[in-house]
PDB file of C-alpha atoms and ligand atoms in Angstrom:
ATOM      1  CA  UNK A   1      29.749  11.715 -10.367  1.00  0.00           C
ATOM      2  CA  UNK A   2      31.059   7.843 -11.011  1.00  0.00           C
ATOM      3  CA  UNK A   3      28.946   6.022 -13.525  1.00  0.00           C
ATOM      4  CA  UNK A   4      25.701   4.459 -12.455  1.00  0.00           C
ATOM      5  CA  UNK A   5      23.768   1.505 -13.793  1.00  0.00           C
ATOM      6  CA  UNK A   6      20.339   1.144 -15.095  1.00  0.00           C
ATOM      7  CA  UNK A   7      17.899  -2.021 -14.384  1.00  0.00           C
ATOM      8  CA  UNK A   8      15.259  -1.950 -17.159  1.00  0.00           C
ATOM      9  CA  UNK A   9      12.224  -4.161 -17.976  1.00  0.00           C
ATOM     10  CA  UNK A  10       8.518  -4.662 -17.867  1.00  0.00           C
ATOM     11  CA  UNK A  11       6.665  -4.714 -14.730  1.00  0.00           C
ATOM     12  CA  UNK A  12       7.273  -8.006 -12.971  1.00  0.00           C
ATOM     13  CA  UNK A  13      10.512  -8.751 -14.727  1.00  0.00           C
ATOM     14  CA  UNK A  14      12.445  -9.126 -11.558  1.00  0.00           C
ATOM     15  CA  UNK A  15      14.253  -5.642 -11.200  1.00  0.00           C
ATOM     16  CA  UNK A  16      13.121  -5.379  -7.468  1.00  0.00           C
ATOM     17  CA  UNK A  17      14.280  -8.973  -6.959  1.00  0.00           C
ATOM     18  CA  UNK A  18      17.794  -8.860  -8.524  1.00  0.00           C
ATOM     19  CA  UNK A  19      18.774  -5.130  -7.133  1.00  0.00           C
ATOM     20  CA  UNK A  20      20.011  -6.374  -3.769  1.00  0.00           C
ATOM     21  CA  UNK A  21      22.487  -8.619  -5.659  1.00  0.00           C
ATOM     22  CA  UNK A  22      23.711  -5.818  -7.869  1.00  0.00           C
ATOM     23  CA  UNK A  23      24.030  -3.329  -4.611  1.00  0.00           C
ATOM     24  CA  UNK A  24      25.793  -6.284  -2.808  1.00  0.00           C
ATOM     25  CA  UNK A  25      28.433  -6.492  -5.803  1.00  0.00           C
ATOM     26  CA  UNK A  26      28.800  -2.889  -6.942  1.00  0.00           C
ATOM     27  CA  UNK A  27      27.996  -1.173  -3.675  1.00  0.00           C
ATOM     28  CA  UNK A  28      25.772   1.357  -5.335  1.00  0.00           C
ATOM     29  CA  UNK A  29      22.583   2.446  -3.694  1.00  0.00           C
ATOM     30  CA  UNK A  30      19.588   1.364  -5.452  1.00  0.00           C
ATOM     31  CA  UNK A  31      17.201   3.967  -6.710  1.00  0.00           C
ATOM     32  CA  UNK A  32      13.529   2.693  -7.233  1.00  0.00           C
ATOM     33  CA  UNK A  33      11.222   5.435  -8.351  1.00  0.00           C
ATOM     34  CA  UNK A  34       8.361   2.946  -7.777  1.00  0.00           C
ATOM     35  CA  UNK A  35       9.502   2.539  -3.785  1.00  0.00           C
ATOM     36  CA  UNK A  36      10.163   6.211  -3.545  1.00  0.00           C
ATOM     37  CA  UNK A  37       6.594   7.039  -5.041  1.00  0.00           C
ATOM     38  CA  UNK A  38       5.109   4.493  -2.624  1.00  0.00           C
ATOM     39  CA  UNK A  39       6.750   5.880   0.450  1.00  0.00           C
ATOM     40  CA  UNK A  40       5.604   9.396  -0.333  1.00  0.00           C
ATOM     41  CA  UNK A  41       1.926   7.982  -0.904  1.00  0.00           C
ATOM     42  CA  UNK A  42       2.349   6.322   2.491  1.00  0.00           C
ATOM     43  CA  UNK A  43       3.592   9.494   4.156  1.00  0.00           C
ATOM     44  CA  UNK A  44       0.853  11.547   2.626  1.00  0.00           C
ATOM     45  CA  UNK A  45       3.188  13.874   0.996  1.00  0.00           C
ATOM     46  CA  UNK A  46       2.117  16.253  -1.843  1.00  0.00           C
ATOM     47  CA  UNK A  47       4.120  14.210  -4.406  1.00  0.00           C
ATOM     48  CA  UNK A  48       2.449  10.930  -3.149  1.00  0.00           C
ATOM     49  CA  UNK A  49      -1.011  12.762  -3.290  1.00  0.00           C
ATOM     50  CA  UNK A  50       0.003  13.942  -6.915  1.00  0.00           C
ATOM     51  CA  UNK A  51       1.150  10.124  -7.945  1.00  0.00           C
ATOM     52  CA  UNK A  52      -1.503   8.072  -6.433  1.00  0.00           C
ATOM     53  CA  UNK A  53      -4.016   8.200  -9.357  1.00  0.00           C
ATOM     54  CA  UNK A  54      -1.618   7.296 -11.871  1.00  0.00           C
ATOM     55  CA  UNK A  55      -0.061   4.575  -9.915  1.00  0.00           C
ATOM     56  CA  UNK A  56      -3.227   2.918  -9.101  1.00  0.00           C
ATOM     57  CA  UNK A  57      -4.584   3.124 -12.573  1.00  0.00           C
ATOM     58  CA  UNK A  58      -1.135   1.537 -13.800  1.00  0.00           C
ATOM     59  CA  UNK A  59      -0.592   4.750 -15.690  1.00  0.00           C
ATOM     60  CA  UNK A  60       3.232   6.411 -15.505  1.00  0.00           C
ATOM     61  CA  UNK A  61       3.471   9.187 -13.603  1.00  0.00           C
ATOM     62  CA  UNK A  62       4.356  12.712 -15.322  1.00  0.00           C
ATOM     63  CA  UNK A  63       7.905  13.103 -16.527  1.00  0.00           C
ATOM     64  CA  UNK A  64       8.449  16.368 -14.739  1.00  0.00           C
ATOM     65  CA  UNK A  65       7.372  14.863 -11.148  1.00  0.00           C
ATOM     66  CA  UNK A  66      10.053  11.877 -11.691  1.00  0.00           C
ATOM     67  CA  UNK A  67      12.708  13.778 -13.313  1.00  0.00           C
ATOM     68  CA  UNK A  68      12.341  16.296  -9.964  1.00  0.00           C
ATOM     69  CA  UNK A  69      12.378  13.491  -7.624  1.00  0.00           C
ATOM     70  CA  UNK A  70      15.480  11.732  -9.217  1.00  0.00           C
ATOM     71  CA  UNK A  71      17.480  15.278  -9.397  1.00  0.00           C
ATOM     72  CA  UNK A  72      16.852  15.531  -5.653  1.00  0.00           C
ATOM     73  CA  UNK A  73      17.835  12.309  -4.878  1.00  0.00           C
ATOM     74  CA  UNK A  74      21.074  12.442  -6.800  1.00  0.00           C
ATOM     75  CA  UNK A  75      21.889  15.315  -4.395  1.00  0.00           C
ATOM     76  CA  UNK A  76      22.354  12.879  -1.507  1.00  0.00           C
ATOM     77  CA  UNK A  77      25.832  11.959  -0.643  1.00  0.00           C
ATOM     78  CA  UNK A  78      25.518   7.967  -0.986  1.00  0.00           C
ATOM     79  CA  UNK A  79      24.997   8.936  -4.802  1.00  0.00           C
ATOM     80  CA  UNK A  80      28.343  10.330  -5.276  1.00  0.00           C
ATOM     81  CA  UNK A  81      29.878   6.995  -6.661  1.00  0.00           C
ATOM     82  CA  UNK A  82      26.809   6.256  -9.033  1.00  0.00           C
ATOM     83  CA  UNK A  83      23.755   4.544  -8.247  1.00  0.00           C
ATOM     84  CA  UNK A  84      21.507   1.803  -9.458  1.00  0.00           C
ATOM     85  CA  UNK A  85      18.434   3.001 -11.161  1.00  0.00           C
ATOM     86  CA  UNK A  86      15.323   0.482 -10.873  1.00  0.00           C
ATOM     87  CA  UNK A  87      12.489   1.380 -12.680  1.00  0.00           C
ATOM     88  CA  UNK A  88      13.918   4.480 -14.260  1.00  0.00           C
ATOM     89  CA  UNK A  89      14.101   6.145 -16.602  1.00  0.00           C
ATOM     90  CA  UNK A  90      10.941   4.905 -18.412  1.00  0.00           C
ATOM     91  CA  UNK A  91      10.456   7.477 -21.419  1.00  0.00           C
ATOM     92  CA  UNK A  92      12.600   8.971 -23.775  1.00  0.00           C
ATOM     93  CA  UNK A  93      12.212  12.217 -21.957  1.00  0.00           C
ATOM     94  CA  UNK A  94      13.539  10.625 -18.776  1.00  0.00           C
ATOM     95  CA  UNK A  95      16.400   9.342 -20.482  1.00  0.00           C
ATOM     96  CA  UNK A  96      17.296  12.339 -21.768  1.00  0.00           C
ATOM     97  CA  UNK A  97      17.210  14.422 -18.591  1.00  0.00           C
ATOM     98  CA  UNK A  98      19.259  11.438 -17.143  1.00  0.00           C
ATOM     99  CA  UNK A  99      21.838  12.066 -19.879  1.00  0.00           C
ATOM    100  CA  UNK A 100      22.627  15.449 -18.544  1.00  0.00           C
ATOM    101  CA  UNK A 101      22.722  14.705 -14.785  1.00  0.00           C
ATOM    102  CA  UNK A 102      24.634  11.158 -14.597  1.00  0.00           C
ATOM    103  CA  UNK A 103      26.817   8.824 -16.662  1.00  0.00           C
ATOM    104  CA  UNK A 104      25.988   5.471 -17.349  1.00  0.00           C
ATOM    105  CA  UNK A 105      28.121   2.321 -17.632  1.00  0.00           C
ATOM    106  CA  UNK A 106      25.525  -0.205 -18.535  1.00  0.00           C
ATOM    107  CA  UNK A 107      21.683  -0.638 -19.081  1.00  0.00           C
ATOM    108  CA  UNK A 108      20.835  -4.225 -17.909  1.00  0.00           C
ATOM    109  CA  UNK A 109      17.436  -5.228 -19.474  1.00  0.00           C
ATOM    110  CA  UNK A 110      15.778  -8.203 -17.827  1.00  0.00           C
ATOM    111  CA  UNK A 111      13.481  -9.746 -20.611  1.00  0.00           C
ATOM    112  CA  UNK A 112      10.322 -11.731 -19.836  1.00  0.00           C
ATOM    113  CA  UNK A 113       7.614 -12.621 -22.027  1.00  0.00           C
ATOM    114  CA  UNK A 114       4.071 -10.636 -21.441  1.00  0.00           C
ATOM    115  CA  UNK A 115       2.481 -14.212 -20.934  1.00  0.00           C
ATOM    116  CA  UNK A 116       4.763 -14.544 -17.749  1.00  0.00           C
ATOM    117  CA  UNK A 117       4.123 -11.396 -16.036  1.00  0.00           C
ATOM    118  CA  UNK A 118       0.537 -11.305 -14.703  1.00  0.00           C
ATOM    119  CA  UNK A 119       1.078 -14.595 -12.908  1.00  0.00           C
ATOM    120  CA  UNK A 120       4.175 -12.858 -11.620  1.00  0.00           C
ATOM    121  CA  UNK A 121       2.631  -9.731 -10.404  1.00  0.00           C
ATOM    122  CA  UNK A 122      -0.761 -10.922  -8.922  1.00  0.00           C
ATOM    123  CA  UNK A 123       1.310 -13.592  -6.898  1.00  0.00           C
ATOM    124  CA  UNK A 124       3.920 -11.070  -5.516  1.00  0.00           C
ATOM    125  CA  UNK A 125       4.146  -9.972  -1.818  1.00  0.00           C
ATOM    126  CA  UNK A 126       6.675  -7.934  -0.025  1.00  0.00           C
ATOM    127  CA  UNK A 127       8.302  -7.769   3.681  1.00  0.00           C
ATOM    128  CA  UNK A 128       6.887  -4.771   5.032  1.00  0.00           C
ATOM    129  CA  UNK A 129      10.057  -4.642   7.495  1.00  0.00           C
ATOM    130  CA  UNK A 130      12.742  -4.858   4.760  1.00  0.00           C
ATOM    131  CA  UNK A 131      10.957  -4.653   1.339  1.00  0.00           C
ATOM    132  CA  UNK A 132      12.403  -8.227   0.656  1.00  0.00           C
ATOM    133  CA  UNK A 133      10.434  -9.334  -2.559  1.00  0.00           C
ATOM    134  CA  UNK A 134       8.598 -12.953  -2.533  1.00  0.00           C
ATOM    135  CA  UNK A 135       6.094 -15.024  -4.616  1.00  0.00           C
ATOM    136  CA  UNK A 136       3.557 -17.430  -3.588  1.00  0.00           C
ATOM    137  CA  UNK A 137       4.809 -20.137  -5.854  1.00  0.00           C
ATOM    138  CA  UNK A 138       8.124 -18.820  -7.239  1.00  0.00           C
ATOM    139  CA  UNK A 139       9.854 -17.485  -4.228  1.00  0.00           C
ATOM    140  CA  UNK A 140       7.682 -18.322  -0.767  1.00  0.00           C
ATOM    141  CA  UNK A 141       9.143 -17.231   2.488  1.00  0.00           C
ATOM    142  CA  UNK A 142      11.009 -20.445   4.018  1.00  0.00           C
ATOM    143  CA  UNK A 143       8.598 -20.200   6.917  1.00  0.00           C
ATOM    144  CA  UNK A 144       4.836 -18.769   5.965  1.00  0.00           C
ATOM    145  CA  UNK A 145       4.754 -15.211   6.953  1.00  0.00           C
ATOM    146  CA  UNK A 146       8.064 -14.654   8.081  1.00  0.00           C
ATOM    147  CA  UNK A 147      10.651 -12.814   6.252  1.00  0.00           C
ATOM    148  CA  UNK A 148      13.824 -14.895   5.522  1.00  0.00           C
ATOM    149  CA  UNK A 149      16.168 -11.954   5.563  1.00  0.00           C
ATOM    150  CA  UNK A 150      14.881  -9.611   8.556  1.00  0.00           C
ATOM    151  CA  UNK A 151      12.422 -12.068  10.451  1.00  0.00           C
ATOM    152  CA  UNK A 152       9.614  -9.477  10.161  1.00  0.00           C
ATOM    153  CA  UNK A 153       6.101 -11.027  10.160  1.00  0.00           C
ATOM    154  CA  UNK A 154       4.015  -8.446   8.221  1.00  0.00           C
ATOM    155  CA  UNK A 155       3.591  -8.817   4.595  1.00  0.00           C
ATOM    156  CA  UNK A 156       2.242  -6.506   1.873  1.00  0.00           C
ATOM    157  CA  UNK A 157       0.475  -6.670  -1.447  1.00  0.00           C
ATOM    158  CA  UNK A 158       0.898  -3.640  -3.670  1.00  0.00           C
ATOM    159  CA  UNK A 159      -2.310  -1.880  -4.532  1.00  0.00           C
ATOM    160  CA  UNK A 160      -1.555  -2.023  -8.284  1.00  0.00           C
ATOM    161  CA  UNK A 161      -0.693  -5.535  -8.268  1.00  0.00           C
ATOM    162  CA  UNK A 162      -4.226  -6.918  -9.775  1.00  0.00           C
ATOM    163  CA  UNK A 163      -4.784  -8.190 -13.184  1.00  0.00           C
ATOM    164  CA  UNK A 164      -6.729  -4.990 -14.481  1.00  0.00           C
ATOM    165  CA  UNK A 165      -4.084  -2.822 -13.568  1.00  0.00           C
ATOM    166  CA  UNK A 166      -1.345  -5.007 -14.649  1.00  0.00           C
ATOM    167  CA  UNK A 167      -2.507  -5.053 -18.068  1.00  0.00           C
ATOM    168  CA  UNK A 168      -2.241  -1.068 -18.256  1.00  0.00           C
ATOM    169  CA  UNK A 169       0.908  -1.058 -16.802  1.00  0.00           C
ATOM    170  CA  UNK A 170       2.168  -3.658 -19.593  1.00  0.00           C
ATOM    171  CA  UNK A 171       0.717  -1.376 -22.155  1.00  0.00           C
ATOM    172  CA  UNK A 172       2.213   1.666 -20.957  1.00  0.00           C
ATOM    173  CA  UNK A 173       5.716  -0.220 -20.913  1.00  0.00           C
ATOM    174  CA  UNK A 174       5.122  -1.183 -24.552  1.00  0.00           C
ATOM    175  CA  UNK A 175       4.029   2.277 -25.707  1.00  0.00           C
ATOM    176  CA  UNK A 176       6.246   4.358 -23.663  1.00  0.00           C
ATOM    177  CA  UNK A 177       9.113   2.252 -22.053  1.00  0.00           C
ATOM    178  CA  UNK A 178      10.218  -0.179 -24.592  1.00  0.00           C
ATOM    179  CA  UNK A 179      11.279   2.429 -27.276  1.00  0.00           C
ATOM    180  CA  UNK A 180      14.099   3.497 -24.786  1.00  0.00           C
ATOM    181  CA  UNK A 181      15.557  -0.276 -25.723  1.00  0.00           C
ATOM    182  CA  UNK A 182      16.676   1.163 -29.133  1.00  0.00           C
ATOM    183  CA  UNK A 183      17.625   4.520 -27.636  1.00  0.00           C
ATOM    184  CA  UNK A 184      20.249   2.622 -25.446  1.00  0.00           C
ATOM    185  CA  UNK A 185      21.221   0.001 -28.290  1.00  0.00           C
ATOM    186  CA  UNK A 186      22.403   3.221 -30.301  1.00  0.00           C
ATOM    187  CA  UNK A 187      24.513   4.104 -27.279  1.00  0.00           C
ATOM    188  CA  UNK A 188      26.159   0.779 -27.144  1.00  0.00           C
ATOM    189  CA  UNK A 189      24.762   0.535 -23.169  1.00  0.00           C
ATOM    190  CA  UNK A 190      22.126  -2.084 -23.580  1.00  0.00           C
ATOM    191  CA  UNK A 191      22.837  -5.733 -22.260  1.00  0.00           C
ATOM    192  CA  UNK A 192      19.665  -7.967 -22.515  1.00  0.00           C
ATOM    193  CA  UNK A 193      19.313 -10.900 -19.838  1.00  0.00           C
ATOM    194  CA  UNK A 194      16.816 -13.598 -20.059  1.00  0.00           C
ATOM    195  CA  UNK A 195      14.626 -13.361 -17.402  1.00  0.00           C
ATOM    196  CA  UNK A 196      12.213 -16.086 -17.915  1.00  0.00           C
ATOM    197  CA  UNK A 197      14.430 -18.739 -16.151  1.00  0.00           C
ATOM    198  CA  UNK A 198      14.996 -19.086 -12.205  1.00  0.00           C
ATOM    199  CA  UNK A 199      15.977 -16.410  -9.853  1.00  0.00           C
ATOM    200  CA  UNK A 200      19.068 -17.568  -9.105  1.00  0.00           C
ATOM    201  CA  UNK A 201      20.085 -17.975 -13.214  1.00  0.00           C
ATOM    202  CA  UNK A 202      19.182 -14.550 -13.821  1.00  0.00           C
ATOM    203  CA  UNK A 203      21.375 -13.504 -11.096  1.00  0.00           C
ATOM    204  CA  UNK A 204      24.152 -15.362 -12.341  1.00  0.00           C
ATOM    205  CA  UNK A 205      23.583 -13.824 -15.600  1.00  0.00           C
ATOM    206  CA  UNK A 206      23.666 -10.264 -14.429  1.00  0.00           C
ATOM    207  CA  UNK A 207      26.789 -10.987 -12.320  1.00  0.00           C
ATOM    208  CA  UNK A 208      28.548 -11.892 -15.464  1.00  0.00           C
ATOM    209  CA  UNK A 209      27.651  -8.382 -16.961  1.00  0.00           C
ATOM    210  CA  UNK A 210      28.988  -6.775 -14.157  1.00  0.00           C
TER     211      UNK A 210
HETATM  212  P1  LIG B   1       7.364   0.042  -9.993  1.00  0.00           P
HETATM  213  O1  LIG B   1       7.307   0.016  -8.548  1.00  0.00           O
HETATM  214  O2  LIG B   1       8.834   0.258 -10.641  1.00  0.00           O
HETATM  215  O3  LIG B   1       6.724  -1.011 -10.767  1.00  0.00           O
HETATM  216  P2  LIG B   1       7.017  -1.853 -12.074  1.00  0.00           P
HETATM  217  O4  LIG B   1       8.261  -1.380 -12.993  1.00  0.00           O
HETATM  218  O5  LIG B   1       5.782  -1.989 -12.758  1.00  0.00           O
HETATM  219  O6  LIG B   1       7.920  -3.187 -11.799  1.00  0.00           O
HETATM  220  P3  LIG B   1       7.444  -4.134 -10.690  1.00  0.00           P
HETATM  221  O7  LIG B   1       7.905  -3.338  -9.463  1.00  0.00           O
HETATM  222  O8  LIG B   1       5.992  -4.356 -10.849  1.00  0.00           O
HETATM  223  O9  LIG B   1       8.206  -5.227 -11.092  1.00  0.00           O
HETATM  224  P4  LIG B   1      10.001  -5.457 -10.869  1.00  0.00           P
HETATM  225  O10 LIG B   1      10.573  -5.665 -12.119  1.00  0.00           O
HETATM  226  O11 LIG B   1      10.643  -5.069  -9.615  1.00  0.00           O
HETATM  227  O12 LIG B   1       9.916  -7.400 -10.360  1.00  0.00           O
HETATM  228  P5  LIG B   1       9.944  -7.938  -8.929  1.00  0.00           P
HETATM  229  O13 LIG B   1      11.384  -8.221  -8.441  1.00  0.00           O
HETATM  230  O14 LIG B   1       8.910  -7.420  -8.059  1.00  0.00           O
HETATM  231  O15 LIG B   1       6.418   1.428 -10.434  1.00  0.00           O
HETATM  232  C1  LIG B   1       4.879   1.340  -9.990  1.00  0.00           C
HETATM  233  C2  LIG B   1       4.277   2.692 -10.341  1.00  0.00           C
HETATM  234  O16 LIG B   1       4.862   3.878 -10.031  1.00  0.00           O
HETATM  235  C3  LIG B   1       4.178   2.467 -12.085  1.00  0.00           C
HETATM  236  O17 LIG B   1       3.236   1.804 -12.764  1.00  0.00           O
HETATM  237  C4  LIG B   1       4.101   4.074 -12.306  1.00  0.00           C
HETATM  238  O18 LIG B   1       3.015   4.885 -11.913  1.00  0.00           O
HETATM  239  C5  LIG B   1       5.007   4.588 -11.181  1.00  0.00           C
HETATM  240  N1  LIG B   1       6.470   4.794 -11.702  1.00  0.00           N
HETATM  241  C6  LIG B   1       7.407   4.250 -10.884  1.00  0.00           C
HETATM  242  N2  LIG B   1       8.611   4.503 -11.760  1.00  0.00           N
HETATM  243  C7  LIG B   1       8.346   5.417 -12.690  1.00  0.00           C
HETATM  244  C8  LIG B   1       8.873   6.353 -13.597  1.00  0.00           C
HETATM  245  N3  LIG B   1      10.535   6.381 -14.102  1.00  0.00           N
HETATM  246  N4  LIG B   1       7.994   7.174 -14.429  1.00  0.00           N
HETATM  247  C9  LIG B   1       6.560   7.182 -14.383  1.00  0.00           C
HETATM  248  N5  LIG B   1       6.136   6.663 -13.500  1.00  0.00           N
HETATM  249  C10 LIG B   1       6.623   5.609 -12.590  1.00  0.00           C
HETATM  250  O19 LIG B   1       9.332  -9.477  -9.295  1.00  0.00           O
HETATM  251  C11 LIG B   1       7.932  -9.576  -9.728  1.00  0.00           C
HETATM  252  C12 LIG B   1       7.458 -11.050  -8.837  1.00  0.00           C
HETATM  253  O20 LIG B   1       7.961 -12.123  -9.721  1.00  0.00           O
HETATM  254  C13 LIG B   1       7.614 -10.986  -7.444  1.00  0.00           C
HETATM  255  O21 LIG B   1       6.858 -11.679  -6.716  1.00  0.00           O
HETATM  256  C14 LIG B   1       9.308 -12.138  -7.286  1.00  0.00           C
HETATM  257  O22 LIG B   1       9.184 -12.956  -6.502  1.00  0.00           O
HETATM  258  C15 LIG B   1       8.774 -12.770  -8.770  1.00  0.00           C
HETATM  259  N6  LIG B   1      10.024 -13.038  -9.662  1.00  0.00           N
HETATM  260  C16 LIG B   1      10.877 -12.303  -9.677  1.00  0.00           C
HETATM  261  N7  LIG B   1      12.043 -13.123 -10.748  1.00  0.00           N
HETATM  262  C17 LIG B   1      11.386 -14.198 -10.844  1.00  0.00           C
HETATM  263  C18 LIG B   1      12.182 -15.136 -11.802  1.00  0.00           C
HETATM  264  N8  LIG B   1      13.056 -15.468 -12.324  1.00  0.00           N
HETATM  265  N9  LIG B   1      11.232 -16.177 -11.817  1.00  0.00           N
HETATM  266  C19 LIG B   1       9.912 -16.643 -11.041  1.00  0.00           C
HETATM  267  N10 LIG B   1       9.550 -15.296 -10.137  1.00  0.00           N
HETATM  268  C20 LIG B   1       9.985 -14.548 -10.352  1.00  0.00           C
HETATM  269 MG1  LIG B   2      10.195  -3.341  -8.530  1.00  0.00          MG
END
């Protein structure tokens, strides 16, 4: 398999927002474990039922479930030329498993201070049609309630986008995911991007890395 990219960062950093641009530049498909788990939950699958409680509480889903999900996804033919991982890996165990199944070219870390995260998460909404990501204040749709990208008129808010759950997600990020930064720095794969600036500026900084 050709090399893959990891998009890394705390909840609300802008991983989903920036993923489309990276897909357009590289042609690699986005694999978001969060989106896959939400789709499984909506479909009522066993996986979705298993993940539900963890996601609603803002805790990480167990490593074996996530690694199995990724292993299965990587067997699809669109992954042959490498992929863009969004929100995976999130633990050292996941990173170790990934190192046996895919080669990485870079880990792009979008860095945003904790003080910005709650306002970002609590103002987020997404298009129910294409999944485009918006924000009440920072990135609203041009016409209220209508997706700029696909024209769909049903907007969604995530069940885990509330202040209490965000704080648990942030705590999980710091204790379980942030240690991966050093792990990838030791492997010379880590590139930090300042995520505390306009969406377009974050996009330009990422493009220059690619
Ligand atoms: P997941 O869906 O991955 O959520 P997350 O990591 O918490 O990240 P988010 O999707 O919340 O944030 P984002 O960085 O994509 O930000 P976005 O671009 O939307 O995971 C959800 C749950 O699933 C986890 O809690 C866990 O339970 C489970 N899970 C998933 N993967 C797992 C794994 N590997 N292992 C174990 N469990 C797993 O932007 C946020 C908002 O900010 C938007 O409104 C956007 O418009 C706005 N915004 C973006 N950029 C900017 C900017 N530069 N300036 C101002 N506003 C901005
Ligand atoms: Mg996301």
